Short mmCIF file of C-alpha atoms in Angstrom, two decimals:
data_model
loop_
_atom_site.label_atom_id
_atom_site.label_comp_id
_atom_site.label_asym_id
_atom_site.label_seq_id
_atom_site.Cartn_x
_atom_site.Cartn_y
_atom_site.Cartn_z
CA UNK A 29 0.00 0.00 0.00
CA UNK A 30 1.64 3.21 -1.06
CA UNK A 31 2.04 6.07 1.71
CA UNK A 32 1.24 9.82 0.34
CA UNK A 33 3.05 12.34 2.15
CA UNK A 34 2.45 16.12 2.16
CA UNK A 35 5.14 18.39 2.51
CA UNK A 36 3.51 21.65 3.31
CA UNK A 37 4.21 24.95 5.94
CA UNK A 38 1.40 27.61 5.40
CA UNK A 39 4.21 30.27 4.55
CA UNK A 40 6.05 30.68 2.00
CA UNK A 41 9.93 30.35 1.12
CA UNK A 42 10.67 27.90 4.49
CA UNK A 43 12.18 25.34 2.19
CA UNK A 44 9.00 23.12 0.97
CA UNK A 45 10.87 22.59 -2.52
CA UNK A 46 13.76 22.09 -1.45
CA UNK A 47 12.78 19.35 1.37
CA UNK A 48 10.50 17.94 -1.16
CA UNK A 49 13.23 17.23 -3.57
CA UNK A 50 15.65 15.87 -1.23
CA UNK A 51 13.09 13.78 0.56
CA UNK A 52 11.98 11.40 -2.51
CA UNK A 53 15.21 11.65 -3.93
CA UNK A 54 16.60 9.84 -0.18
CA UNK A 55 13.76 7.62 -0.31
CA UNK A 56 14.23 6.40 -3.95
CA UNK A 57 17.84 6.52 -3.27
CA UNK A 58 17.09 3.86 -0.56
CA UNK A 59 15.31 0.97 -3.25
CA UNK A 60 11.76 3.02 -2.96
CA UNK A 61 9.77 3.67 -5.99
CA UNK A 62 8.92 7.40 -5.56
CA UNK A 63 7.07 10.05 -7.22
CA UNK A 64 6.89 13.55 -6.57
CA UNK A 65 4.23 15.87 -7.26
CA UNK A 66 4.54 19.63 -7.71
CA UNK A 67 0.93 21.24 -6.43
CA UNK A 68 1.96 24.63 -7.28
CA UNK A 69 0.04 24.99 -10.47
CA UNK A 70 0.65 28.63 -11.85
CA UNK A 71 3.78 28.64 -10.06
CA UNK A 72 5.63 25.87 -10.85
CA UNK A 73 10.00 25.34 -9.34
CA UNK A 74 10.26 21.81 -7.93
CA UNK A 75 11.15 20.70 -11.79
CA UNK A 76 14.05 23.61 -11.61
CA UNK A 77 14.88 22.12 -7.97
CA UNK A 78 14.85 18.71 -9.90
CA UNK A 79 16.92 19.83 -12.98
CA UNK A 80 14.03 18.28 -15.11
CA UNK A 81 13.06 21.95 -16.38
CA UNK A 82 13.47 21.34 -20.09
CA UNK A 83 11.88 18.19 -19.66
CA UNK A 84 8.38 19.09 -19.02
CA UNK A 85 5.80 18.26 -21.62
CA UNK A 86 2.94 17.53 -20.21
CA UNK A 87 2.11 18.22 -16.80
CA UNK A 88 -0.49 17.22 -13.51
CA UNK A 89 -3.72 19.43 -14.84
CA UNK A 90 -3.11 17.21 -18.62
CA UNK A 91 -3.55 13.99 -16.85
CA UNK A 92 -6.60 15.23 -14.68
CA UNK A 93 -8.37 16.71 -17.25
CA UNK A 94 -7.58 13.07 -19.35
CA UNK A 95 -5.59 14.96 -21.96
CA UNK A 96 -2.35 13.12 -21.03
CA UNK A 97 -1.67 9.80 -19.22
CA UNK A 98 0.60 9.41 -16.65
CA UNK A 99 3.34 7.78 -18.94
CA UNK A 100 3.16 10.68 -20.84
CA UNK A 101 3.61 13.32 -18.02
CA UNK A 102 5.40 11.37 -15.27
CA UNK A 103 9.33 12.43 -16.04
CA UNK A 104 12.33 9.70 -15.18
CA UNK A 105 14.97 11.35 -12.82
CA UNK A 106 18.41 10.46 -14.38
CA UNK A 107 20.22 10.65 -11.42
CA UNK A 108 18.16 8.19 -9.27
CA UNK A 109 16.53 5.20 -10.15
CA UNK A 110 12.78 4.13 -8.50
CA UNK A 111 12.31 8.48 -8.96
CA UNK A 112 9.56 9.86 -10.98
CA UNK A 113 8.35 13.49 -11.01
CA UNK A 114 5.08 15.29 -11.81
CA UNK A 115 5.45 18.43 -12.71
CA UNK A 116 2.97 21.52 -12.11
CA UNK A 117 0.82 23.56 -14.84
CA UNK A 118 2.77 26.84 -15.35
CA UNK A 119 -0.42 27.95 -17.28
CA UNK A 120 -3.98 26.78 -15.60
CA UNK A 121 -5.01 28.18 -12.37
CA UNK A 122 -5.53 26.38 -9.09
CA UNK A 123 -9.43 25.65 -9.89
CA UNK A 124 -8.12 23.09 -12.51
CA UNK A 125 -7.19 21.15 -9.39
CA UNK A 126 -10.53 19.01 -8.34
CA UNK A 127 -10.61 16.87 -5.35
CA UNK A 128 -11.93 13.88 -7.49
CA UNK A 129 -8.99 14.74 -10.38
CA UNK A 130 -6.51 14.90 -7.59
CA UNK A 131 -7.66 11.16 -6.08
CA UNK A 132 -7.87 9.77 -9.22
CA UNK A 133 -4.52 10.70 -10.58
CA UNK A 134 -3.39 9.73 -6.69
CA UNK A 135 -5.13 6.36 -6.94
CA UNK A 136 -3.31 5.27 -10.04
CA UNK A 137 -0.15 6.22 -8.76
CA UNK A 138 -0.39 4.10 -5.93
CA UNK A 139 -0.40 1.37 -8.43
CA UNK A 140 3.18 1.54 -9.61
CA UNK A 141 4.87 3.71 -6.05
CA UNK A 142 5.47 3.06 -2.42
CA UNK A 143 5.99 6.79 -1.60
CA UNK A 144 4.08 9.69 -3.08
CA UNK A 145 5.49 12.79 -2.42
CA UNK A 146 2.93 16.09 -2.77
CA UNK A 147 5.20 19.08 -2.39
CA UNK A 148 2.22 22.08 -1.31
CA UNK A 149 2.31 25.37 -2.75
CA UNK A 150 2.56 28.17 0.26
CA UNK A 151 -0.46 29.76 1.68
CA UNK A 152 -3.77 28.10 2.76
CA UNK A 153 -5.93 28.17 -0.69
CA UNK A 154 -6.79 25.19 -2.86
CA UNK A 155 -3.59 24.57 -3.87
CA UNK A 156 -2.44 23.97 -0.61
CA UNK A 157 -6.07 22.49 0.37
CA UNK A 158 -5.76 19.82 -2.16
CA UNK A 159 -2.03 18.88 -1.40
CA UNK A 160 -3.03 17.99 1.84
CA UNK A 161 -6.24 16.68 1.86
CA UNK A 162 -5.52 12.89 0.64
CA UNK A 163 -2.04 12.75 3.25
CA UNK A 164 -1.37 10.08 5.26
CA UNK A 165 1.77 11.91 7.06
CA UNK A 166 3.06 15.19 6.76
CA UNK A 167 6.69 16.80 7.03
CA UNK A 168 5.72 20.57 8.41
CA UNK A 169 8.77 22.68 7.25
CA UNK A 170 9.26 25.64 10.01
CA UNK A 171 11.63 28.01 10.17
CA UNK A 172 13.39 29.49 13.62
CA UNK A 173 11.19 32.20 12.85
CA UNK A 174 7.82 33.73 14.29
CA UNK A 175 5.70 33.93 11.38
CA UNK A 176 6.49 30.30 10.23
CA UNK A 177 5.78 29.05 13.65
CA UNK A 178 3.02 29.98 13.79
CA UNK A 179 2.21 29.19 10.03
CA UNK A 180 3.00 25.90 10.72
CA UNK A 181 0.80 25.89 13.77
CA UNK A 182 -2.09 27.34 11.70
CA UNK A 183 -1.43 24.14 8.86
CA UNK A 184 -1.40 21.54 12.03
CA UNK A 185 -5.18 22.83 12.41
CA UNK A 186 -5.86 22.13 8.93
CA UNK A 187 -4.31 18.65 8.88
CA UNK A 188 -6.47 17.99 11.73
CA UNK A 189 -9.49 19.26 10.82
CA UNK A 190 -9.61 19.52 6.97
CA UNK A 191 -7.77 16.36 5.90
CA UNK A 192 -9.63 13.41 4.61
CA UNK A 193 -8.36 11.60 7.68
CA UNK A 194 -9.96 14.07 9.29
CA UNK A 195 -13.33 14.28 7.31
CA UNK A 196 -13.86 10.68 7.64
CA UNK A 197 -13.17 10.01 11.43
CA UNK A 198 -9.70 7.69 10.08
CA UNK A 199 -6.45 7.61 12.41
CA UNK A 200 -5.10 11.82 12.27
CA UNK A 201 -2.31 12.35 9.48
CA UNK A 202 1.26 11.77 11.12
CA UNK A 203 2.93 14.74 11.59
CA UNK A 204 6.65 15.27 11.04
CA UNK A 205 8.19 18.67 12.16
CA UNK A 206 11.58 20.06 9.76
CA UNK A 207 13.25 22.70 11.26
CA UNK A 208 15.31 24.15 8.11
CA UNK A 209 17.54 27.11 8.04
CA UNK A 210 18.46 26.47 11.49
CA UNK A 211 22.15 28.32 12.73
CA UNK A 212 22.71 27.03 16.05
CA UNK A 213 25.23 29.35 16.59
CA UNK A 214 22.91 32.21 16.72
CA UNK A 215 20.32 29.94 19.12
CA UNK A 216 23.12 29.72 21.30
CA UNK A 217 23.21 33.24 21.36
CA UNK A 218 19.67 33.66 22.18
CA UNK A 219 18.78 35.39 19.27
CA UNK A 220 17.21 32.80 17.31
CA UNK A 221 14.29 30.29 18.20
CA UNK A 222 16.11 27.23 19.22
CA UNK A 223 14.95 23.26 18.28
CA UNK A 224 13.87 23.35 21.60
CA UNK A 225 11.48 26.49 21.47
CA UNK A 226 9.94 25.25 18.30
CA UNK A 227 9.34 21.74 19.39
CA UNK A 228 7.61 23.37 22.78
CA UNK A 229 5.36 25.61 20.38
CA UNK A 230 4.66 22.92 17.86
CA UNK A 231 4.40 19.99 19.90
CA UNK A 232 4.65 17.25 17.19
CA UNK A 233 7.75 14.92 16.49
CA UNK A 234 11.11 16.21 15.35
CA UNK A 235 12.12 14.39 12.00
CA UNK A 236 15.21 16.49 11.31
CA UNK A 237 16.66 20.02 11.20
CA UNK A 238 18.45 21.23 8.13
CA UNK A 239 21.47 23.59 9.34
CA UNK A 240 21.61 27.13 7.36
CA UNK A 241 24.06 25.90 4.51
CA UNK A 242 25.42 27.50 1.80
CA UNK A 243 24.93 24.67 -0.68
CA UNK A 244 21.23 24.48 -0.62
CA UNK A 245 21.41 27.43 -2.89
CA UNK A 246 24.09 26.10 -5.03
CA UNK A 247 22.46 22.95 -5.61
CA UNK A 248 19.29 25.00 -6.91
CA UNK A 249 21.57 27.11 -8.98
CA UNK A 250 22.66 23.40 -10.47
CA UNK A 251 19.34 21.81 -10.49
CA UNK A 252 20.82 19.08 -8.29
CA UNK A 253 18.46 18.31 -5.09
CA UNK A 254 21.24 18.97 -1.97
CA UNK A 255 20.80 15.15 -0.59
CA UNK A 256 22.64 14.48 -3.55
CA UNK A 257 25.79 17.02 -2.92
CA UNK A 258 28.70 15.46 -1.03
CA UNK A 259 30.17 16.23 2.23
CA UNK A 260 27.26 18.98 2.34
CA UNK A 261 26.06 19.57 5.90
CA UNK A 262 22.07 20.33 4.42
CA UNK A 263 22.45 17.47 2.25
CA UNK A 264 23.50 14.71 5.50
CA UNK A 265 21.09 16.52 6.82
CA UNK A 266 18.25 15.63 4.87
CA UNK A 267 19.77 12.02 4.33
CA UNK A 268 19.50 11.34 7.95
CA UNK A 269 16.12 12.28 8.02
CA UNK A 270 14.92 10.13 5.24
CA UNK A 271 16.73 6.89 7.64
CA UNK A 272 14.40 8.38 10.47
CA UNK A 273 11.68 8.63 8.29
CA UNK A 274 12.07 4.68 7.40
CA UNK A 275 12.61 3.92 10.65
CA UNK A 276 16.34 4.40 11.72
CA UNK A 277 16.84 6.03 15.22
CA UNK A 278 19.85 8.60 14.45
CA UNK A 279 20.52 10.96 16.75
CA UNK A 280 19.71 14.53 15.63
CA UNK A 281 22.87 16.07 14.15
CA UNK A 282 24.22 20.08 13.66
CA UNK A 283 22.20 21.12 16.49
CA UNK A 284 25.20 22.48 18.32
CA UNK A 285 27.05 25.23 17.54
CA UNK A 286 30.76 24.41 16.48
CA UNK A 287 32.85 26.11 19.16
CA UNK A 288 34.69 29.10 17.52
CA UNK A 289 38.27 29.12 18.66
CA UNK A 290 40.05 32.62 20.23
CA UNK A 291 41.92 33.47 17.01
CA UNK A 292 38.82 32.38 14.80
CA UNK A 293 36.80 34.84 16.41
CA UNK A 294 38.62 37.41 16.25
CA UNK A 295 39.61 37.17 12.68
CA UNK A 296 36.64 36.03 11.51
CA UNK A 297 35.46 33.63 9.31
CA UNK A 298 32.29 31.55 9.66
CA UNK B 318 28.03 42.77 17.59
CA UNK B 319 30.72 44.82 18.49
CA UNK B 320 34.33 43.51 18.69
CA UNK B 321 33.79 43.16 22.31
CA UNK B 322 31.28 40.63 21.67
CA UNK B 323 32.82 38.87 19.18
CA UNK B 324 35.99 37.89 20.51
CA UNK B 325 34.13 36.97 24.16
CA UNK B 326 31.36 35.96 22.50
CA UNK B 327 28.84 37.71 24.92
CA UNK B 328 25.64 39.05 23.77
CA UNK B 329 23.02 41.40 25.24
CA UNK B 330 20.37 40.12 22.17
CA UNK B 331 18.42 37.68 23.59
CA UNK B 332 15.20 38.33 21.13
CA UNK B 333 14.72 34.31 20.84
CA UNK B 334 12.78 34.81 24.05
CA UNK B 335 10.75 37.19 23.36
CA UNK B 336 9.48 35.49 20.66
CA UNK B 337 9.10 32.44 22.35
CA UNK B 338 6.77 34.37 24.40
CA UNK B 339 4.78 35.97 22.12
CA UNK B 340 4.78 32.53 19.67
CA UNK B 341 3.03 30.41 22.78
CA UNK B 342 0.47 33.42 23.11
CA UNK B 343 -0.62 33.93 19.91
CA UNK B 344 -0.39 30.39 19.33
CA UNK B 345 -2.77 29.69 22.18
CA UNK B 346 -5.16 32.05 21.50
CA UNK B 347 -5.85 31.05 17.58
CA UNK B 348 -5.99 27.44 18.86
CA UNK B 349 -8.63 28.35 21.50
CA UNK B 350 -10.25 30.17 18.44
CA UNK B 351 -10.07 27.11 15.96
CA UNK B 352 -11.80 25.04 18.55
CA UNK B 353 -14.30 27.83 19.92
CA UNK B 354 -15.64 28.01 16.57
CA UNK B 355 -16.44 23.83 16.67
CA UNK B 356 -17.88 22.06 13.69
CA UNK B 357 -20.38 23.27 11.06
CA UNK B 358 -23.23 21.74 12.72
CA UNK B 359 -23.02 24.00 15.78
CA UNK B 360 -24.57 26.48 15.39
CA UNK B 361 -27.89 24.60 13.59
CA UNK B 362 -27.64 22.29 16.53
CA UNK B 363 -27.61 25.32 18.90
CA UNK B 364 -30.73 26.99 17.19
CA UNK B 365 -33.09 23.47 17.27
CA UNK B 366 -32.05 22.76 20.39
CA UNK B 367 -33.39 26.24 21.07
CA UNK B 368 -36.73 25.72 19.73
CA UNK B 369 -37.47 22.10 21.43
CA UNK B 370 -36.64 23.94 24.72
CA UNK B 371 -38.78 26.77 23.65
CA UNK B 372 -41.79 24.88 23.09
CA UNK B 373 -41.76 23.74 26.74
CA UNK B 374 -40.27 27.12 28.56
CA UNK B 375 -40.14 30.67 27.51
CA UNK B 376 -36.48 31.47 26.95
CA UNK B 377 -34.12 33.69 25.34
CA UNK B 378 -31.50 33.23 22.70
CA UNK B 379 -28.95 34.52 25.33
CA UNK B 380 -29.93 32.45 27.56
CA UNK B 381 -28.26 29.02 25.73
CA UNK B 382 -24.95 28.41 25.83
CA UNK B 383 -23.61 25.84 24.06
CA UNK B 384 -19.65 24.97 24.09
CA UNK B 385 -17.27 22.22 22.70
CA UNK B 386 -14.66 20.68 24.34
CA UNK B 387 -11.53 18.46 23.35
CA UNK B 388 -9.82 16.55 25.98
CA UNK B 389 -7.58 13.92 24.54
CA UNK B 390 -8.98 11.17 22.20
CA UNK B 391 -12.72 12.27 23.25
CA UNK B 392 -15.20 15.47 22.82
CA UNK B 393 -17.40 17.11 25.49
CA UNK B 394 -20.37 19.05 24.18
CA UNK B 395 -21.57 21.31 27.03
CA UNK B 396 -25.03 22.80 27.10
CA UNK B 397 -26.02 25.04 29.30
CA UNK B 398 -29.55 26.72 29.59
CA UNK B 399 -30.73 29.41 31.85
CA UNK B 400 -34.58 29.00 32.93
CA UNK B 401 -36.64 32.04 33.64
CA UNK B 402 -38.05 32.89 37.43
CA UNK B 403 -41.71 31.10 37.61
CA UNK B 404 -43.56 34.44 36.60
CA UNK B 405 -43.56 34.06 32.70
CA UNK B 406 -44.42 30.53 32.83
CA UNK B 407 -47.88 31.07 34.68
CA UNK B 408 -49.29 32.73 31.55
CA UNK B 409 -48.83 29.95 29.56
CA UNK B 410 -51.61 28.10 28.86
#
């Protein structure tokens, strides 16, 4: 039985793409057949995230409105074997996304996957809505941040209330909480939320935090998801949390600062 | 950060709490909101309930309160009606 997953956040720009990419890329990395779905429809990125960009010809809206089938539309990572992706309509708007479209497509993808991935556009409209309603878990991306925390709190009360889960009196959606963008140097400081604050706020499991890294954005400059970039801190990052999310107890990694030495400190350098 | 704080690595910024602070009320208060507001049904099972009572007792709209609870796995639907004084009652019927 195949396990959809919704990676959502309520606001915008806390790393849903980015997770989303690095997530089924780890799981199909790992032997499981994985497809990803962008639900951004207007405003479509995980296939730049990806590196599929020029690859897109038809796209999620097609195969709901039957002008494509999935063969068609579903695009074959090259990197990774088991990895599919599903592009977003740059061109429809969000209404083109029905609930019984969205299960159908859903229901013939669990055919041929174990893992569906449904990366959520930001905000709480039907984008969003739809993304989330057929979720069996969820991976809440927060940032150390006020607005996202409570965001994400905001999308917790949708999960629980607006969900089909929810609708139909079934077991809740299992929630995941990734804190990205995380510096524990500056938590250590006290000037930044620390894991600790968030997971007080939040109160919902802790599936992995994704230090502040430089190479998330040079893996989306290369179209290369960051799991996939070695020796990068974000990238082990999201690797470890992909074993926890199958299962593996790991103990939760760059959530202490490195201690800067003397000299370091006051020369500088990061 | 000045110098000073840089090399000793001492800080007067300690926002993070603040935030904290604010983040657990705000967050309280739109949770208390989500559930205050209680399924769709409410407030059509408020209004019958309302007119069964009514056909019985003279009372006023104010005078039903109905509230929703959560308390771990199970709900607690709390109704609470205010009966008039005797008086109005005798000219019924």
């Amino acid at each position: 039985m195949a396990t959809v997953i919704v990676v959502t956040s309520g606001k915008g720009g806390v790393g849903k793409t980015t997770t989303s990419a690095s997530f089924a890329t780890g799981l199909a990395q790992r032997g499981h057949r994985t497809v990803v779905i962008d639900f951004d429809v207007g405003l479509r990125n995980l296939d730049l995230i990806m590196g599929c960009e020029r690859r897109v010809v038809y796209d999620f809206i097609n195969i709901i409105n039957g002008e494509a089938n999935l063969n068609q539309a579903l695009i074959r990572d090259k990197r990774v074997e088991n990895l599919c992706i599903l592009p977003a309509s740059q061109t429809r708007d969000k209404d083109a996304l029905t609930k019984e479209g969205v299960e159908r497509v859903l229901n013939d993808l669990k055919q041929s996957f174990d893992y569906i991935v449904c990366d959520s556009p930001a905000g709480i409209e039907r984008g969003a809505l739809m993304a989330l309603y057929f979720a069996d878990e969820a991976l809440v991306v927060t940032n150390p941040e006020v607005s996202s925390v409570r965001d994400s709190d905001r999308i917790l009360g949708i999960l629980a209330s607006r969900s089909r889960r929810a609708e139909q009196g079934e077991p809740p959606v299992k929630e995941h909480l990734v804190l990205a963008r995380y510096a524990p140097e500056r938590a250590d400081r006290g000037d930044m939320l620390s894991v600790e604050d968030v997971l007080e706020i939040l109160g919902i499991p802790l599936l992995g935090v994704i230090p502040e890294s430089q190479n998330v954005l040079q893996s989306s400059n290369a179209g290369v998801p960051v799991i996939l970039e070695d020796g990068s801190d974000a990238g082990a990052a999201y690797s470890d949390l992909v074993e926890r999310f199958l299962g593996k107890n790991l103990p939760h990694r760059f959530i202490t600062s490195q201690k800067k030495g003397f000299l370091k400190r006051l020369f500088g350098g990061s | 950060m000045g110098l000073f704080d840089s090399i000793f690595g001492t800080s007067t910024n300690k926002s993070a709490a603040l935030a904290k602070e604010r983040l657990q009320i705000i967050v309280a208060h739109e949770r208390g909101s989500r559930r205050g507001s209680g399924p769709d049904y409410l407030p059509a099972l408020k209004k019958e309930l309302l007119e069964v009572v009514r056909k019985y007792v003279p009372v006023d709209q104010s005078q039903i309160k109905v509230h929703l609870d959560r308390e771990g796995g199970y709900e607690i639907l709390e109704l609470n009606i205010t009966l008039p004084d005797e008086e109005p009652r005798s000219g019924r019927n």
